[in-house]
CSV table of C-alpha atoms in Angstrom, one decimal:
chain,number,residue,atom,x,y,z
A,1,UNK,CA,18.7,-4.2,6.4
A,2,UNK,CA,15.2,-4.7,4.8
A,3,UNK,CA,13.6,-0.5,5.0
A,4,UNK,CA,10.6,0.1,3.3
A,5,UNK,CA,9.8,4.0,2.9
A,6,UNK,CA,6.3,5.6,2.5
A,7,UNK,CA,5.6,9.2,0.7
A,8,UNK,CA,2.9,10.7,-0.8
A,9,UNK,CA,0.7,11.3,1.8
A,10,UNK,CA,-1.0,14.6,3.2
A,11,UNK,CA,-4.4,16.4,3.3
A,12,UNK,CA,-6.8,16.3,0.6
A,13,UNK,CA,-10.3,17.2,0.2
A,14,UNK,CA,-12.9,14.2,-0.4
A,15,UNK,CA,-13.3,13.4,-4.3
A,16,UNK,CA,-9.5,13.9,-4.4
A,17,UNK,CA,-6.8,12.3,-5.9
A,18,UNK,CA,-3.5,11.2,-3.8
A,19,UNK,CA,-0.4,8.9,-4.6
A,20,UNK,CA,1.8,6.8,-2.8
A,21,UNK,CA,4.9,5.9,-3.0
A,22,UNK,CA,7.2,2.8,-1.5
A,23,UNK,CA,10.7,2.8,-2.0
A,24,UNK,CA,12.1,-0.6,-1.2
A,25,UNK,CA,16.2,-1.4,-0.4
A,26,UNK,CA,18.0,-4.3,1.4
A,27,UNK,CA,15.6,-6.9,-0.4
A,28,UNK,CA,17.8,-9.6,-2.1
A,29,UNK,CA,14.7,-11.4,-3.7
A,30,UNK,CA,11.7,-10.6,-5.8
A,31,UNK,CA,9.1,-9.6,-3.2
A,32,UNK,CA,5.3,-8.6,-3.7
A,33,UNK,CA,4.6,-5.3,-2.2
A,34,UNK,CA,1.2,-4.5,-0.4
A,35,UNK,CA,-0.7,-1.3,1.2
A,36,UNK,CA,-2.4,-1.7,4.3
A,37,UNK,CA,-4.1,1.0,6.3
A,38,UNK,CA,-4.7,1.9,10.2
A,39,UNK,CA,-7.6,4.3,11.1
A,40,UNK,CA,-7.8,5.4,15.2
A,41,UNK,CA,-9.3,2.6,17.0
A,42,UNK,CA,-9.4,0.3,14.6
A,43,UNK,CA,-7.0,-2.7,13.3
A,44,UNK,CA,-4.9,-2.7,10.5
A,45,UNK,CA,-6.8,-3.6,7.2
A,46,UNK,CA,-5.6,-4.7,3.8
A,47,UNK,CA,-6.0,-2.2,0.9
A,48,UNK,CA,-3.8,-3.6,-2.2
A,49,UNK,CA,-1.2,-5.9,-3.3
A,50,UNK,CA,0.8,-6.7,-6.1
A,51,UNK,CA,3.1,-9.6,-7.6
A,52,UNK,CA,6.6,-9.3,-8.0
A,53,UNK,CA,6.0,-8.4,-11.4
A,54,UNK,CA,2.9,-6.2,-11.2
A,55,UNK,CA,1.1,-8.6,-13.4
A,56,UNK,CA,-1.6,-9.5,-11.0
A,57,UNK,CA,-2.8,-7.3,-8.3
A,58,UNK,CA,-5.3,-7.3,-5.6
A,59,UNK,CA,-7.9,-5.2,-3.8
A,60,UNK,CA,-10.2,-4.6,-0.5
A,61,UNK,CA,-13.6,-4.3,-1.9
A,62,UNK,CA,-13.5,-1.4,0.2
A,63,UNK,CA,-11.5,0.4,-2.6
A,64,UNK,CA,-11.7,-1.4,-5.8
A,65,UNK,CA,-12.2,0.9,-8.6
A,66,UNK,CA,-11.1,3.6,-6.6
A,67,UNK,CA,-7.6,2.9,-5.7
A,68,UNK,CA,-4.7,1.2,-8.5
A,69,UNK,CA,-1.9,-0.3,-7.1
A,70,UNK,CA,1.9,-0.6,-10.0
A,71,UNK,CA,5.0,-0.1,-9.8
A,72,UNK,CA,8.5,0.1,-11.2
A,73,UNK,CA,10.7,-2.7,-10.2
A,74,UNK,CA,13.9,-0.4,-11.8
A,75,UNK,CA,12.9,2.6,-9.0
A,76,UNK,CA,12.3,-0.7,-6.8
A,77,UNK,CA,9.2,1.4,-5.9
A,78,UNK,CA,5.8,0.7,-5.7
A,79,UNK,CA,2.7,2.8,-6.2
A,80,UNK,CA,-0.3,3.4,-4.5
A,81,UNK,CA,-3.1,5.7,-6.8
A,82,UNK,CA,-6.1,6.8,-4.7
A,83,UNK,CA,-9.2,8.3,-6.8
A,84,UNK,CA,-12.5,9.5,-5.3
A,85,UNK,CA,-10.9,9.7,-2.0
A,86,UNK,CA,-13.4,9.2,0.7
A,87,UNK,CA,-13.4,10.5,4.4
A,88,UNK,CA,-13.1,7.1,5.8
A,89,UNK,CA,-10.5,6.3,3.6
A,90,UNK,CA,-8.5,8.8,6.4
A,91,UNK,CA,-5.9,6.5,8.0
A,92,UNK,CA,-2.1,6.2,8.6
A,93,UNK,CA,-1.1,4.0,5.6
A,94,UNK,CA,1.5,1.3,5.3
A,95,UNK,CA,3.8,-0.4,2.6
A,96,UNK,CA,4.7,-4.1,3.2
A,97,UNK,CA,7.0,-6.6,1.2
A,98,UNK,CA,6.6,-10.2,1.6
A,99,UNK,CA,7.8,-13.6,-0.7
A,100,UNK,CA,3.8,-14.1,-2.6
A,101,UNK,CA,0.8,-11.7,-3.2
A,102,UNK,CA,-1.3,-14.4,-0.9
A,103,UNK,CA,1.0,-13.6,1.8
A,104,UNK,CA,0.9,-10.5,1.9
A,105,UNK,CA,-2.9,-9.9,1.6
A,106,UNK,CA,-2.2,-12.0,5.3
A,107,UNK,CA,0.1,-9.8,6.2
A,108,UNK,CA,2.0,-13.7,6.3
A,109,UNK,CA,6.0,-12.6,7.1
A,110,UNK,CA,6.0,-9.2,5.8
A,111,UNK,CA,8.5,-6.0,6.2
A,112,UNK,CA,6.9,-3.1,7.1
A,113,UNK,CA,6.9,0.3,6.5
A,114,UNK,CA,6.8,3.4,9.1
A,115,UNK,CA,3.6,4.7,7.3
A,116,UNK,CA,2.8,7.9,5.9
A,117,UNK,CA,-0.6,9.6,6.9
A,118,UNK,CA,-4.0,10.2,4.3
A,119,UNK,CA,-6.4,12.4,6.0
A,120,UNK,CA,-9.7,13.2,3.7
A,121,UNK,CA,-11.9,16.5,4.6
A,122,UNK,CA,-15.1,16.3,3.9
């Protein structure tokens, strides 16, 4: 019931600019949304999060001041903007939903996403 959709994601040249999108549906309850990425050979990391209602947020220091995480409970979407994209920022990433920001930076009982893929050229 719970279906979490990813766009936004394609091919861009490093120094770029991308934006994601999550569409959320089937969840009854204010949820905090999350972004977690998954390079080849390597586990799935945390990127961002945000409360239920985008007042606090939350960032890998991987991509702090780089990458700004809203969204627009009305759309029941959630936003991922990615500045200064770097090469290794090149992974499949992934929109999650859980009941506290805490718990998803854990990935702690989250819905997931299918992913939508971020490749940077160098």
């Amino acid at each position: 019931q719970v279906q979490l959709v990813e766009s936004g994601g394609g091919l861009v040249q490093a120094g770029g600019s991308l934006r994601l999108s999550c569409a959320a549906s089937g969840l009854t309850f204010r949820y905090a949304m999350g972004w977690f990425r998954q390079a080849p050979g390597k586990e799935r990391e945390f990127v961002a999060a945000i409360t239920s209602s985008g007042e606090s947020t939350s960032y890998a220091d991987s991509v702090k001041g780089r990458f700004t995480s809203s969204r627009d409970n009305a759309a029941n979407t959630v936003y991922l903007q990615m500045n200064s994209l770097k090469p290794e920022d090149t992974a499949v990433y992934y929109c999650a939903a859980g009941r506290t920001l805490p718990m998803v930076v854990r990935s702690a009982g989250t819905y997931w996403g299918q992913g939508t893929q971020v490749t940077v050229s160098s």
